[in-house]
CSV table of C-alpha atoms in Angstrom, one decimal:
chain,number,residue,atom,x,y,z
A,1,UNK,CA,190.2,-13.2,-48.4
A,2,UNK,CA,190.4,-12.1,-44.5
A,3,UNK,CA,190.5,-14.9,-42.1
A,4,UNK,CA,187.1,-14.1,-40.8
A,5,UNK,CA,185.8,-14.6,-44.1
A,6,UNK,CA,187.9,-18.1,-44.7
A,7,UNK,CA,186.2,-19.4,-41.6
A,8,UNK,CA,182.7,-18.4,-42.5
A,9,UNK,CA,183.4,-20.8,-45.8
A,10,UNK,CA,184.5,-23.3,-43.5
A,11,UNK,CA,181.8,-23.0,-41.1
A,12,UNK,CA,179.0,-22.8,-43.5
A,13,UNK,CA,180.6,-26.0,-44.7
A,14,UNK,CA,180.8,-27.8,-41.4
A,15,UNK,CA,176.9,-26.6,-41.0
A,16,UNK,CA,176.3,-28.5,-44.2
A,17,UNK,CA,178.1,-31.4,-43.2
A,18,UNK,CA,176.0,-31.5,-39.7
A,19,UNK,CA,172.8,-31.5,-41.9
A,20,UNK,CA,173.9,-34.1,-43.9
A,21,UNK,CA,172.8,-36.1,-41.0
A,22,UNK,CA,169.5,-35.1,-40.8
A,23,UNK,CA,166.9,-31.9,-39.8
A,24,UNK,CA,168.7,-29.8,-36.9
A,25,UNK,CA,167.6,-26.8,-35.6
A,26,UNK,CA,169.7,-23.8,-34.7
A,27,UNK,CA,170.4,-24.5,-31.1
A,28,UNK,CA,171.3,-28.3,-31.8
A,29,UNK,CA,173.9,-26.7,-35.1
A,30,UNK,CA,175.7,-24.5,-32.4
A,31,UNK,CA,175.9,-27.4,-29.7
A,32,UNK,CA,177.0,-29.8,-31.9
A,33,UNK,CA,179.6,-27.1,-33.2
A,34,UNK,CA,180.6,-26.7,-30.0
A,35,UNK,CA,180.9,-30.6,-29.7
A,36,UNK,CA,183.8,-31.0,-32.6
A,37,UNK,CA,185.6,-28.3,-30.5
A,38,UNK,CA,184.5,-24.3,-32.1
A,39,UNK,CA,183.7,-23.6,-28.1
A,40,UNK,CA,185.5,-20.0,-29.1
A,41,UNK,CA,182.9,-18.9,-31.2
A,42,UNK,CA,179.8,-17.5,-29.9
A,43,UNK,CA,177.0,-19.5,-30.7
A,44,UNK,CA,175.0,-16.7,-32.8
A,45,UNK,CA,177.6,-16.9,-35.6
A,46,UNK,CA,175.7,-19.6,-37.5
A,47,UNK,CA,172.3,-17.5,-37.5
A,48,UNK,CA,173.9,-15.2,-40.5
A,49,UNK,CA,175.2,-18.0,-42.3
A,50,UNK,CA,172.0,-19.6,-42.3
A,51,UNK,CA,169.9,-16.8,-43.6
A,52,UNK,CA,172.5,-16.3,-46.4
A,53,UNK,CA,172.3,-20.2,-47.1
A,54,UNK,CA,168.8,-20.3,-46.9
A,55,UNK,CA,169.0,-16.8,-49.4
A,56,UNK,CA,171.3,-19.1,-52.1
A,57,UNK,CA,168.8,-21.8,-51.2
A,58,UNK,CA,171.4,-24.8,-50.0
A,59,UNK,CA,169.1,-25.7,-47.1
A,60,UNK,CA,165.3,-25.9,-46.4
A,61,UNK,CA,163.2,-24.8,-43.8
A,62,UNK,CA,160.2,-26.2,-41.3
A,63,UNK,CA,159.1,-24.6,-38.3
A,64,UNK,CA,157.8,-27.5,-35.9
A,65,UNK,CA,156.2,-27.7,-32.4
A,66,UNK,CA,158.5,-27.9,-29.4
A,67,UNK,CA,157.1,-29.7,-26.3
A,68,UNK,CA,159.8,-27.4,-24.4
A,69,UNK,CA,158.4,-24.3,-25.8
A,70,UNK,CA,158.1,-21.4,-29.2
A,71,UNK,CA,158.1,-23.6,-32.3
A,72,UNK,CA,161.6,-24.4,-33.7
A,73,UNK,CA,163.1,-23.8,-37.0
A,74,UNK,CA,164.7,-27.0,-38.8
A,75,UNK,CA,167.1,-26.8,-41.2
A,76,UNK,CA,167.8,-29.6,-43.9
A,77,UNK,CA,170.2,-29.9,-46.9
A,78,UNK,CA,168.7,-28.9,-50.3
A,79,UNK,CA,169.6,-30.8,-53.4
A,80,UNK,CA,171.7,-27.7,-54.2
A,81,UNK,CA,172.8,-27.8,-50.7
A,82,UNK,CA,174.4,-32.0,-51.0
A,83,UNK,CA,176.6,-30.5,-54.4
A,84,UNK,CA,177.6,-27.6,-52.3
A,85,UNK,CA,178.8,-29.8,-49.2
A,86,UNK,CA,180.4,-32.3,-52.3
A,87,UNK,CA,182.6,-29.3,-53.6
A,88,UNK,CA,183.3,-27.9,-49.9
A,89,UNK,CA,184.4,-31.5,-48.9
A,90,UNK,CA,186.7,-31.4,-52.5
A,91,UNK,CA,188.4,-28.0,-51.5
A,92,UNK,CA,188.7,-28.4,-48.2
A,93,UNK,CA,190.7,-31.8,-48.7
A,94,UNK,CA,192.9,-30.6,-51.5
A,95,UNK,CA,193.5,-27.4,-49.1
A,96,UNK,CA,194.6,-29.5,-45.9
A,97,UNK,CA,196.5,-32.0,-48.2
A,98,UNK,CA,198.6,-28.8,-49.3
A,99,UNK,CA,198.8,-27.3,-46.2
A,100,UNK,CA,199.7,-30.5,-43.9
A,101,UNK,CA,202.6,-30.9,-46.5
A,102,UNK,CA,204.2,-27.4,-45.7
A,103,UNK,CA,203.7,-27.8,-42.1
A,104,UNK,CA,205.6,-31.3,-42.3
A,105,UNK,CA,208.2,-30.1,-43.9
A,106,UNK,CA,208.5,-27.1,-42.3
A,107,UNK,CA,208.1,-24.9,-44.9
A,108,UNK,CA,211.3,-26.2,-47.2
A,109,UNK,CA,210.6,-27.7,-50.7
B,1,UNK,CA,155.9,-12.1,-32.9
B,2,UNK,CA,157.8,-13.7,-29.8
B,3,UNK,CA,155.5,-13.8,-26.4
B,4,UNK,CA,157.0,-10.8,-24.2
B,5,UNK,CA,155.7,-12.8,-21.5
B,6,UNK,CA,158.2,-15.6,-22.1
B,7,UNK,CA,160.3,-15.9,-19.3
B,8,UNK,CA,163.4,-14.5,-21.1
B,9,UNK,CA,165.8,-12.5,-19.0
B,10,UNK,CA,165.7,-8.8,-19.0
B,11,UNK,CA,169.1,-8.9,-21.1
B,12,UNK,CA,168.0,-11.2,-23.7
B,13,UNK,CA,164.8,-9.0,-24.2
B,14,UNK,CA,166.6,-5.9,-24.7
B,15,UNK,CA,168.9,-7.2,-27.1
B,16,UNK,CA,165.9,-9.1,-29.4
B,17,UNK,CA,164.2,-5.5,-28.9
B,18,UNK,CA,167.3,-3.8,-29.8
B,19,UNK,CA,167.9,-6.0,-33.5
B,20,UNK,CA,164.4,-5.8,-34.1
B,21,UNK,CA,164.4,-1.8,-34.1
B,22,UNK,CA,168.1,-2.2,-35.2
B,23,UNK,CA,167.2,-4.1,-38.6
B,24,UNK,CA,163.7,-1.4,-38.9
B,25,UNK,CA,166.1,1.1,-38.9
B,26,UNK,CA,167.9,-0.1,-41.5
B,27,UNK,CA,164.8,-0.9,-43.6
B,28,UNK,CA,164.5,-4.3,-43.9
B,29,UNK,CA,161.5,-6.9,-44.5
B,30,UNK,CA,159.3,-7.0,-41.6
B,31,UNK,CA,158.5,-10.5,-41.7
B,32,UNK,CA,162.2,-12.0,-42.0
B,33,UNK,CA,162.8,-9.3,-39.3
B,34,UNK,CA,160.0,-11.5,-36.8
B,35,UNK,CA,161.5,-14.7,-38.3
B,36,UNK,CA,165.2,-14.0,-37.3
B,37,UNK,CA,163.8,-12.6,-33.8
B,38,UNK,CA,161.8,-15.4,-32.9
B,39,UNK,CA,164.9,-17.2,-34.1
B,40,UNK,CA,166.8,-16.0,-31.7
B,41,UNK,CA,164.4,-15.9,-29.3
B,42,UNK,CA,164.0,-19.5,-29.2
B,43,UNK,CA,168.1,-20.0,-29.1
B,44,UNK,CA,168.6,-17.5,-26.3
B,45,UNK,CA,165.5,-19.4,-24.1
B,46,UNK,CA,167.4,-22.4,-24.4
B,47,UNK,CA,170.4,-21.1,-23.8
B,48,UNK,CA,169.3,-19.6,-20.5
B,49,UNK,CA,167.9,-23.0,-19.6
B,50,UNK,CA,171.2,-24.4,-19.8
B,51,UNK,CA,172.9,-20.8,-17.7
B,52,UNK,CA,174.4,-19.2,-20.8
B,53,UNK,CA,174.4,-15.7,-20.7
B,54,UNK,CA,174.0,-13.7,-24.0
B,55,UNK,CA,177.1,-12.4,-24.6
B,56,UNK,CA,177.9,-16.6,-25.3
B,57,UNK,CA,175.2,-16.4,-27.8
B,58,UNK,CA,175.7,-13.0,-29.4
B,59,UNK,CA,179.4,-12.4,-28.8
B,60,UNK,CA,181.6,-9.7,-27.0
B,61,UNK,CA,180.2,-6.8,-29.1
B,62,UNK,CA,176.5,-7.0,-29.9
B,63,UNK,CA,176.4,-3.9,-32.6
B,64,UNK,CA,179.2,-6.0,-34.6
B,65,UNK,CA,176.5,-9.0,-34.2
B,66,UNK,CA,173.4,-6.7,-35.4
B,67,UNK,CA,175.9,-5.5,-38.2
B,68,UNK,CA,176.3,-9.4,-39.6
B,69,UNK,CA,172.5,-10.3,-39.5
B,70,UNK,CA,171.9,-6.8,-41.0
B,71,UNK,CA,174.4,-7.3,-44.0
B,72,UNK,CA,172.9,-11.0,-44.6
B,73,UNK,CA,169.3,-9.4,-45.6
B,74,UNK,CA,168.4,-7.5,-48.4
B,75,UNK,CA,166.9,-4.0,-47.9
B,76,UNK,CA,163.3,-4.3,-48.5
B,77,UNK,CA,162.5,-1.0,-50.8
B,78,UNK,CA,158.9,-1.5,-52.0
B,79,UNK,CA,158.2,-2.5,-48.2
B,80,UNK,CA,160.1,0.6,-46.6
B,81,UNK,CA,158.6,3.0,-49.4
B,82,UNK,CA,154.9,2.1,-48.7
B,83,UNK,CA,155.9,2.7,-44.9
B,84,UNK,CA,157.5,6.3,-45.9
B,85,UNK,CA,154.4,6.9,-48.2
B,86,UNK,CA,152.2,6.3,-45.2
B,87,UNK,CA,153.7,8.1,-43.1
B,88,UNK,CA,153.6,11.2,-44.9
B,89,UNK,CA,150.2,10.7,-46.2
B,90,UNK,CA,149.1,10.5,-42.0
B,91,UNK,CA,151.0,13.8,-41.6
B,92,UNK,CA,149.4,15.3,-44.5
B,93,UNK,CA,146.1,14.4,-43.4
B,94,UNK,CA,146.8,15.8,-40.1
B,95,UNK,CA,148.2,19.0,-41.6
B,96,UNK,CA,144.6,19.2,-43.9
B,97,UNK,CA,142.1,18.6,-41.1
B,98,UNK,CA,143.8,21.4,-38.9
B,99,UNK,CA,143.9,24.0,-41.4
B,100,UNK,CA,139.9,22.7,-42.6
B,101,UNK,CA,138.9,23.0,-39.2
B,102,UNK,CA,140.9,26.5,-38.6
B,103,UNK,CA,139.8,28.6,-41.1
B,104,UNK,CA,140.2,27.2,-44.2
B,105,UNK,CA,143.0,25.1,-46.2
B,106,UNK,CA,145.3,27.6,-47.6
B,107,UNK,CA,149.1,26.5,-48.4
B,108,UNK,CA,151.7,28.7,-49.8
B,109,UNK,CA,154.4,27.7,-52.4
B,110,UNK,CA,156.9,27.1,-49.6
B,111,UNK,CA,154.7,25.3,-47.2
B,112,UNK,CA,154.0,22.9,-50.3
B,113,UNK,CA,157.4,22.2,-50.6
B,114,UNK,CA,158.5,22.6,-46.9
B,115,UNK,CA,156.4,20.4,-45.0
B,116,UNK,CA,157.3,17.3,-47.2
B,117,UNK,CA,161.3,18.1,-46.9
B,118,UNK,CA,161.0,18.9,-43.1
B,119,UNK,CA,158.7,15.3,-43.0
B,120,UNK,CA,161.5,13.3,-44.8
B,121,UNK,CA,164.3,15.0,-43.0
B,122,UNK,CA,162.7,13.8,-40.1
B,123,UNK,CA,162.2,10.2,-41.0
B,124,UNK,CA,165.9,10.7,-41.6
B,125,UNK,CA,167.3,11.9,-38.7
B,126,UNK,CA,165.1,9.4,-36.6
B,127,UNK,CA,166.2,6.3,-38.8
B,128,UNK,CA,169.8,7.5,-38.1
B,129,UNK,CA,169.4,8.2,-34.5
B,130,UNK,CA,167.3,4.7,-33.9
B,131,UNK,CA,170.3,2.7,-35.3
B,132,UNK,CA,172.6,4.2,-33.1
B,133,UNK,CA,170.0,3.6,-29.9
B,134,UNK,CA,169.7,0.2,-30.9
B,135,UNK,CA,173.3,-0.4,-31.3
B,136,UNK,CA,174.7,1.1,-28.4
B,137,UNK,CA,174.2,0.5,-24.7
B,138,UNK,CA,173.7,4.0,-23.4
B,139,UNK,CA,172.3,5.1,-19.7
B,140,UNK,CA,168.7,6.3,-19.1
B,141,UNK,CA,169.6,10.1,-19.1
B,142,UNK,CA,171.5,9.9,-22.4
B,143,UNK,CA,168.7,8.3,-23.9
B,144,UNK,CA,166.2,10.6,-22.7
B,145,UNK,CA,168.9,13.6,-23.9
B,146,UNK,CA,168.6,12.3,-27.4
B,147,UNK,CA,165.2,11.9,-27.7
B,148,UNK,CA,164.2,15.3,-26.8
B,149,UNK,CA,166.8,16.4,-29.0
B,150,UNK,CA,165.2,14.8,-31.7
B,151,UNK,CA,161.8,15.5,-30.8
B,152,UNK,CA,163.3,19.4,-30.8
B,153,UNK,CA,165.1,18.6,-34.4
B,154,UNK,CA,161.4,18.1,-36.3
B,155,UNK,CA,159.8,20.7,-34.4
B,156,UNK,CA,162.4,23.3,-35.1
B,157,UNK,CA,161.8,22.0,-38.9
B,158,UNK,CA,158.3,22.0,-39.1
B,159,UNK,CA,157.9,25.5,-37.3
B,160,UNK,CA,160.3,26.7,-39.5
B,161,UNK,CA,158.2,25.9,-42.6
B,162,UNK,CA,155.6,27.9,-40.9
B,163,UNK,CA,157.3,31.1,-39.5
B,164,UNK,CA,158.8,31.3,-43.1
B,165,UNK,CA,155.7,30.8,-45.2
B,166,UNK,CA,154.3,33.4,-42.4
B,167,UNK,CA,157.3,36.1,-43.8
B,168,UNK,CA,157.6,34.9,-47.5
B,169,UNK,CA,154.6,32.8,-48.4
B,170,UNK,CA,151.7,33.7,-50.9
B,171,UNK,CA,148.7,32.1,-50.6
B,172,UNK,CA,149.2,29.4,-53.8
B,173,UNK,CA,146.2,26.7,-53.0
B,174,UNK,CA,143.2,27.9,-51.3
B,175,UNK,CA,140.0,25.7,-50.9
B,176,UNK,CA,136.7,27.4,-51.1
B,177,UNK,CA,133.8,25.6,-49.1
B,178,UNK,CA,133.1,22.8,-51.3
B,179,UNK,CA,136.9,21.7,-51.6
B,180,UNK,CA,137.4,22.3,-47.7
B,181,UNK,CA,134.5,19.3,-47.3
B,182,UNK,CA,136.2,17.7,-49.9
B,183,UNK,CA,139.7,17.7,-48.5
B,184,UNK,CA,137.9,16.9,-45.1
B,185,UNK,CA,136.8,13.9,-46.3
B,186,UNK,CA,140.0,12.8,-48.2
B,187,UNK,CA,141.6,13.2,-44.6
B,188,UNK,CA,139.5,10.9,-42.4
B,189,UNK,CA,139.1,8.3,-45.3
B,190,UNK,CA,143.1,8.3,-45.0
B,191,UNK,CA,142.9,8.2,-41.6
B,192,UNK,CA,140.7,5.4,-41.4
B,193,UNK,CA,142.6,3.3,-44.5
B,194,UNK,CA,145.8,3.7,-42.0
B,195,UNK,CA,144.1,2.5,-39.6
B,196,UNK,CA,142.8,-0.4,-41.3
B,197,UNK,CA,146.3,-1.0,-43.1
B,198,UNK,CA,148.2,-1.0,-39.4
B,199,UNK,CA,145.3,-2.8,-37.9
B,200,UNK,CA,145.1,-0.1,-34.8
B,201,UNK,CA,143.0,2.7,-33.8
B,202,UNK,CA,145.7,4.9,-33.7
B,203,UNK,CA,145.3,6.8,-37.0
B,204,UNK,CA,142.0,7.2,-35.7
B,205,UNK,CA,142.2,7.7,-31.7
B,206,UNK,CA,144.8,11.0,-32.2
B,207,UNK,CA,143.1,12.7,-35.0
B,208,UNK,CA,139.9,12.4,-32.6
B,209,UNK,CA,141.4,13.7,-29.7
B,210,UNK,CA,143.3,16.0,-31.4
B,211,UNK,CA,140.8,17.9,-33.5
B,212,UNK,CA,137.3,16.4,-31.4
B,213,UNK,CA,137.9,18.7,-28.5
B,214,UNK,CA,137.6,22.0,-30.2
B,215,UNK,CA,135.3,21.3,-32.3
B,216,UNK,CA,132.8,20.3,-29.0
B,217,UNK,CA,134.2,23.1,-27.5
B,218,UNK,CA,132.9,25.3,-30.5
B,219,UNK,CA,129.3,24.3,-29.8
B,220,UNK,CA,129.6,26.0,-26.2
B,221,UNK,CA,129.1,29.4,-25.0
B,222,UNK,CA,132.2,29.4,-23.0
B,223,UNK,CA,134.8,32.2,-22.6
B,224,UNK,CA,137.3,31.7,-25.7
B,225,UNK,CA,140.2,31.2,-22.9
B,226,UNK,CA,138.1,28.2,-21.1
B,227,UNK,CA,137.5,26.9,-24.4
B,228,UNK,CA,141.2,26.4,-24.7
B,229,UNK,CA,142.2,25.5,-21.6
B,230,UNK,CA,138.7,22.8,-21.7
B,231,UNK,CA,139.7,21.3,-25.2
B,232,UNK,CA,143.8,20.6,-24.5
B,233,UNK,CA,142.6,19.3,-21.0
B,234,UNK,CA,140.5,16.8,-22.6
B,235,UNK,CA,143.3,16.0,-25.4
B,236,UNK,CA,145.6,15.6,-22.8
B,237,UNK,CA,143.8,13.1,-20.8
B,238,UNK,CA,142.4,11.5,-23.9
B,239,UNK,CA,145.4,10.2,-24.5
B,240,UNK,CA,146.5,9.2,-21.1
B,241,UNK,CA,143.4,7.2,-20.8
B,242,UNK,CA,144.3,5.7,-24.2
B,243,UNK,CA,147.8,5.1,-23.2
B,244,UNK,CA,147.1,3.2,-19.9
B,245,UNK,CA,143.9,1.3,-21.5
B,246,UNK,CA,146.7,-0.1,-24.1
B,247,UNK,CA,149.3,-0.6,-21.8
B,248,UNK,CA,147.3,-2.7,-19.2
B,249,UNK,CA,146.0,-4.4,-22.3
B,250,UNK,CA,149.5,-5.3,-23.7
B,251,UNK,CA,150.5,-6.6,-20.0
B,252,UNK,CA,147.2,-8.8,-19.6
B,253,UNK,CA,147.8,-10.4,-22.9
């Protein structure tokens, strides 16, 4: 796996986490990825990962008015979605258990 | 379809116009190409509200961008083989009426075969040659280079097909009178289905000014040069007219 690739699973795992919270449209996602401190990426990184998880149907989709202009597209977990946040949140913490334990030890067993 | 008129910097509006024809070129659903435009759209009008430029939004290299929306949607082959069908069923139409209306339809074995292949080479080489455009920034003069060179590229294919059948060819369909008016009608019922299909008068608007001129023309005593001159006069400014009447149209939308 390249590294790109290992941080589009993590991403498309934060974006599920975000919309565990509740309906978020795309330029709310990318702010408030920018908030927990991604400011490197560019913010049209999620778009891609949304149309694949909206392809393998993890999230769902409403378009709704906008008083501030074009109608906005909301994104909310699907039921398929909450599993695939619950095995993301399972691999990601077995991962960083494993990796914080070679980093405090400095790589020595 | 996003509002042109929404104020949207000049950058932001090339690059939407750029993935749209970008993700065309690379034959994907028209409708999930509008949805990820307007999309984007919306994102890039926000972002400009808050003074992002679109390099934040799209990154450093927007053809590496265009590449990762392109490999998230699936090609869209039914869709992009009813466009292809179309297409050469319009040029094929447009092929019928001029031989119907000069002399009588006639094709040779080669032109059969020819006029297709030089039609879907075509497609080719423009599909090619729009994904590069779209994907690369490139100054007004290398644009226009390519462009001619393209237009030159079908041209050269299509007149090929002729001078050859001209040296080789033996007459392998010929229409007699009946199955000229036939074929005559089989061409403008095409032209207006197309029209109906891409809800425009284009399909119907060239044909007319293509083929109505000399056909008026016919019906007038004139000198056969004036004739000539007369009916590609009128073509030409046919579609002038037609150009600017859409163009103000599009602009006072």
């Amino acid at each position: 796996m390249s590294s790109t690739q290992m941080l589009k699973g993590i991403l498309e795992g934060c974006l599920l986490a975000i919309m565990k919270e509740g309906e978020v449209y795309g330029y709310e996602l990318a702010e408030k990825l920018n908030r927990y401190g991604f400011e490197s990426l560019s913010e049209g990184t999620i778009y891609p990962l949304l149309i694949r998880m909206q392809k393998e149907k993890l999230v769902l989709t409403t378009l709704r008015k906008s008083t501030a202009g074009p109608n906005r597209k909301y994104y909310s977990l699907s039921e398929k979605g909450e599993k695939e946040l619950n095995l993301f949140i399972e691999r990601w913490n077995r991962l960083s258990v494993n990796v914080n334990q070679i980093v405090k030890n400095k790589g020595g067993v | 379809m996003l509002d042109v008129n929404t104020p949207l910097s000049k950058d932001s509006r090339n690059f939407l116009e750029n993935l749209r024809l970008y993700l065309i070129a690379n034959g994907k659903n028209t409708d999930e190409i509008e949805e990820i435009v307007e999309e984007l759209g919306v994102h890039l009008l926000e972002a400009e509200g808050n003074d992002k430029s679109v390099e934040h939004i799209v990154g450093s290299s927007p053809k590496e961008y265009m590449e990762q929306i392109s490999a998230e949607m699936p090609v869209d082959v039914k869709g992009s083989l009813k466009y292809l069908v179309m297409i050469l069923f319009g040029a094929a139409s447009y092929l019928v009426m001029d031989k119907a209306l000069n002399g009588g339809i006639e094709f040779s074995f080669l032109e059969l075969i020819g006029y297709p292949l030089a039609g879907l080479l075509s497609i080719v080489v423009y599909l090619i040659s729009f994904r590069y455009l779209a994907s690369h920034t490139l100054s007004m003069v290398r644009q226009s280079v390519l462009l001619f060179t393209l237009g030159i590229i079908s041209i050269a294919l299509f007149a090929s097909v002729i001078i050859l059948s001209g040296i080789y060819g033996t007459p392998f369909v010929k229409l007699e009178n009946t199955g000229n008016v036939v074929a005559v009608i089989a061409a403008i019922s095409i032209f207006i289905f197309l029209s109906i299909w891409s809800k425009t008068w284009i399909p119907i608007i060239i044909p007319l000014l293509l083929f109505g001129p000399s056909l008026l023309m016919d019906n007038t005593d004139y000198q056969e040069s004036v004739k000539l001159v007369l009916s590609s006069l009128i073509t030409m400014l046919g579609i002038l007219l037609y150009c600017g009447i859409t163009l103000k149209k599009s602009k006072s939308v």
